Phi, psi and omega in degrees: 000172178295141174240094191254009193071188180312148183291134188299154200252359179224163180216168165259127180253138171248127194265012177108205190287146359262038188258122174222174162232173190202151169242122188241021168235164184220040174293127189081001184267354191293160178039065173283128183247322176227158172205145172226142175238142172224136184217114197252110191208159174246135179262132175260322194192133162215160186306151191269152171059049175250159180237139182047062176281131174293130187256291184216132175132201170212123186286148172066019172210134159086243179221166168187158177257153170216171163200180176266117183257156186285174184279170182300143177081357188257130179262007177288159180315132170298177180223163173071027176296118182222156167254129187241141185227142175235125167251251184270350174209170182281123172259143188229131178229141180258155173261161185298346178197163191239157179297141163260132185298135178098348187236126176294149183211140176255122172262157175206125177240138174210142181233119185246022178066002172250320184210167167236130168232158176219137194236150168232121181057043182072018184242113185278140180292158175280351169274107173246139172269132185232119190272155170285159166318308196291306186292327173297338189282349177276143169285169171289134190284131185231176181203183184256011192275160177302142155276131171244158181236120169091015190216121174222107201060249183265340191270130190239141168251127173279121191209169155252111184275120169248356183183148176195141190206139163228139183248114176247120179061030182083017188239131173285131187235000183196129188196119187225130172234096193299140179241151183300319185299340163317327185296337192243357184302172176277336183233061182299341181269016180231123168265115182287136184275120183293344194283330182096009175272328195081031184262082187289172178233126187254142157286118174234160160083022190234151157257131169299127196085345176249309172247354167200167176200166168262142183199167173257142190284342187254140170241129173297148186298149170295165178270139185216121185256032173223228181306160169293338187223134181260143185136000000 
């Protein structure tokens, strides 16, 4: 799996329509034979009762994470969290657990040209795709469309992005770790790619502090003038 050090202590928050994030370059992503994708995220809201809603990636070409969303007013776990890859056909692997609104989760999808697996918080899902030799002979399908986060067609997902990375053919080609200081930087709409390939992530359709913001995960404990421990 990805070795990225301690969990990131900051996040980019996308507050929903019309704001989402995208990668519009694909440097180092040509002729993909293997791919690994890591997404450290907290979902806050998504349109209800949708099937195969794109979370991160691009549907029907390359790879993507998608999920089924629950009905309005339901705080239960979302369902059908999957990592999908297209070679000669779509290969699907499901995660061990799906996101719950307001709870941080790390998703990891991997296609190593032998099988496709999906992990959530380090646990592999029960649905795994194993390739035949003929299937594995194809490269992963690509196109020129953007890789998107938080937008599926006309539907937008409110979320906190803590970290994301993509490895293609064994090389990290995209890696972002939002920092709270980006809130006051010269270009808050750009999350710089730490991989060195220059595949920066761009925030689209938003105004800072209205549609998106940067903040820290950590906060001081609230004041409490009673017993030392509550409960």
